[in-house]
Tab-separated table of N, CA and C in Angstrom:
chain	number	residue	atom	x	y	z
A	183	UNK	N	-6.995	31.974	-48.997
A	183	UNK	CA	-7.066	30.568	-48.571
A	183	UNK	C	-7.848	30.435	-47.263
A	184	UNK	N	-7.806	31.290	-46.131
A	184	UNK	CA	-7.878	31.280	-44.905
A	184	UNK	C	-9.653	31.971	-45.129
A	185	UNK	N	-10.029	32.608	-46.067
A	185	UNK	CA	-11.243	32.855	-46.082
A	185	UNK	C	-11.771	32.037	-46.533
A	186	UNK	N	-11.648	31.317	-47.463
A	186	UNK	CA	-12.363	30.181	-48.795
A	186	UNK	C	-12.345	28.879	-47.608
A	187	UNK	N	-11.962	28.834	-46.448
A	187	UNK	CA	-12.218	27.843	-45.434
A	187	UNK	C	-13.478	28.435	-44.249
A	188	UNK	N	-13.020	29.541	-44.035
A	188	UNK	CA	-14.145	29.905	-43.160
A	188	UNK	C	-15.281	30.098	-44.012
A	189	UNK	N	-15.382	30.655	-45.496
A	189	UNK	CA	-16.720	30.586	-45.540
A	189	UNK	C	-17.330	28.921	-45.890
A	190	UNK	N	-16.628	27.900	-46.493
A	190	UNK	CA	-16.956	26.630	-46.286
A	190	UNK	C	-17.018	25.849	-44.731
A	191	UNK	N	-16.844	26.756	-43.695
A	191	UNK	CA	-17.534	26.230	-42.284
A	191	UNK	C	-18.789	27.133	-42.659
A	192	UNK	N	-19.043	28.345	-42.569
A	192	UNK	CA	-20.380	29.239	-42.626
A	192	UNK	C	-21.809	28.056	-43.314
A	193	UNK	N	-20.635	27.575	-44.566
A	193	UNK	CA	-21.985	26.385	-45.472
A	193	UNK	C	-22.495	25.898	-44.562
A	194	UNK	N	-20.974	24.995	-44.136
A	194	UNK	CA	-21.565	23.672	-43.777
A	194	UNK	C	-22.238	24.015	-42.568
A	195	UNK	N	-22.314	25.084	-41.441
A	195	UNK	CA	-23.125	25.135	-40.573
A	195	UNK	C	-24.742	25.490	-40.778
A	196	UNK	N	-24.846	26.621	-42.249
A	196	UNK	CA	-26.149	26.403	-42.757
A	196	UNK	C	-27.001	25.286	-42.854
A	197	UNK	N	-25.771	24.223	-43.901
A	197	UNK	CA	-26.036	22.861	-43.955
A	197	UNK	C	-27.022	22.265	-42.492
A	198	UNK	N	-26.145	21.938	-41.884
A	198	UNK	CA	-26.089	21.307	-40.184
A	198	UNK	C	-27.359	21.896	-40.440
A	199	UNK	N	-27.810	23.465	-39.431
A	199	UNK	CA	-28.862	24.126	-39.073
A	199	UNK	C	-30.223	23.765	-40.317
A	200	UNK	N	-29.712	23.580	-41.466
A	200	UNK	CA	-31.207	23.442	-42.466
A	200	UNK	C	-31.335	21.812	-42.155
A	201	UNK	N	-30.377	20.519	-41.521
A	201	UNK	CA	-30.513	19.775	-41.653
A	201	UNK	C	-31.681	19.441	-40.086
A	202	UNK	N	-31.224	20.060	-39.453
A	202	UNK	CA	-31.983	20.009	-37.980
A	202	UNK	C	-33.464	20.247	-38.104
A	203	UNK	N	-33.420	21.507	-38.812
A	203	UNK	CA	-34.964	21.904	-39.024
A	203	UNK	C	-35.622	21.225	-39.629
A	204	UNK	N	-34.838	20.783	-41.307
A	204	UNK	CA	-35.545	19.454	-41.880
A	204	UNK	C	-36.124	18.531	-41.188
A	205	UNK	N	-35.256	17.787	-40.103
A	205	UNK	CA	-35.444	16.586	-39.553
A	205	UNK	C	-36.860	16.893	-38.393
A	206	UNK	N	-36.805	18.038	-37.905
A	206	UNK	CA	-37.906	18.629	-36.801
A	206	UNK	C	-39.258	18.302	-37.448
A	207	UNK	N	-39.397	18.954	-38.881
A	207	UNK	CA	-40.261	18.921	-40.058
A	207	UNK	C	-41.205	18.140	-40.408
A	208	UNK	N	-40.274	16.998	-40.599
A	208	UNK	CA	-40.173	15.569	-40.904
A	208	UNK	C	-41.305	14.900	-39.500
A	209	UNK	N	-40.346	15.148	-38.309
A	209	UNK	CA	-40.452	14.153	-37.070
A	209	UNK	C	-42.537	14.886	-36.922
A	210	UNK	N	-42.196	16.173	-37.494
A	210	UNK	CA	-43.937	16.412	-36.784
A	210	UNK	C	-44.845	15.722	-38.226
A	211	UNK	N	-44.053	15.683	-39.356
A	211	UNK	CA	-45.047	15.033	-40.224
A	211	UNK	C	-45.446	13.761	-40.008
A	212	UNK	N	-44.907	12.521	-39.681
A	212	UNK	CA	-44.955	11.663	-39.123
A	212	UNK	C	-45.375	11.578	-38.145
A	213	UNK	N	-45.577	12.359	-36.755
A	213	UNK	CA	-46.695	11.790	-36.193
A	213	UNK	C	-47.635	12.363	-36.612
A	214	UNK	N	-48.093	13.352	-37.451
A	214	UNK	CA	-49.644	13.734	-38.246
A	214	UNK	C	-49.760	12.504	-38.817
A	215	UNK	N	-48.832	11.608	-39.346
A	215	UNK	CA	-49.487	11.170	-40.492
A	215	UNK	C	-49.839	9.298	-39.914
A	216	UNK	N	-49.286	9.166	-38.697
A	216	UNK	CA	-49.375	7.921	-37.986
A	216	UNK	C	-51.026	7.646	-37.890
């Protein structure tokens, strides 16, 4: 039980971290594309 929670924080911090980089991604495509 106590593992099947920590590795669903491990996700969701992948999550978080792939969501940051996405957004970095994003923010430089947009000003290329302004």
């Amino acid at each position: 039980m106590i593992s099947v929670l920590f590795a669903n924080f491990e996700v969701n911090q992948m999550i978080d971290k792939n969501k940051k980089i996405g957004n970095k991604i994003f923010a430089k495509y947009m000003v290329k594309a302004e």
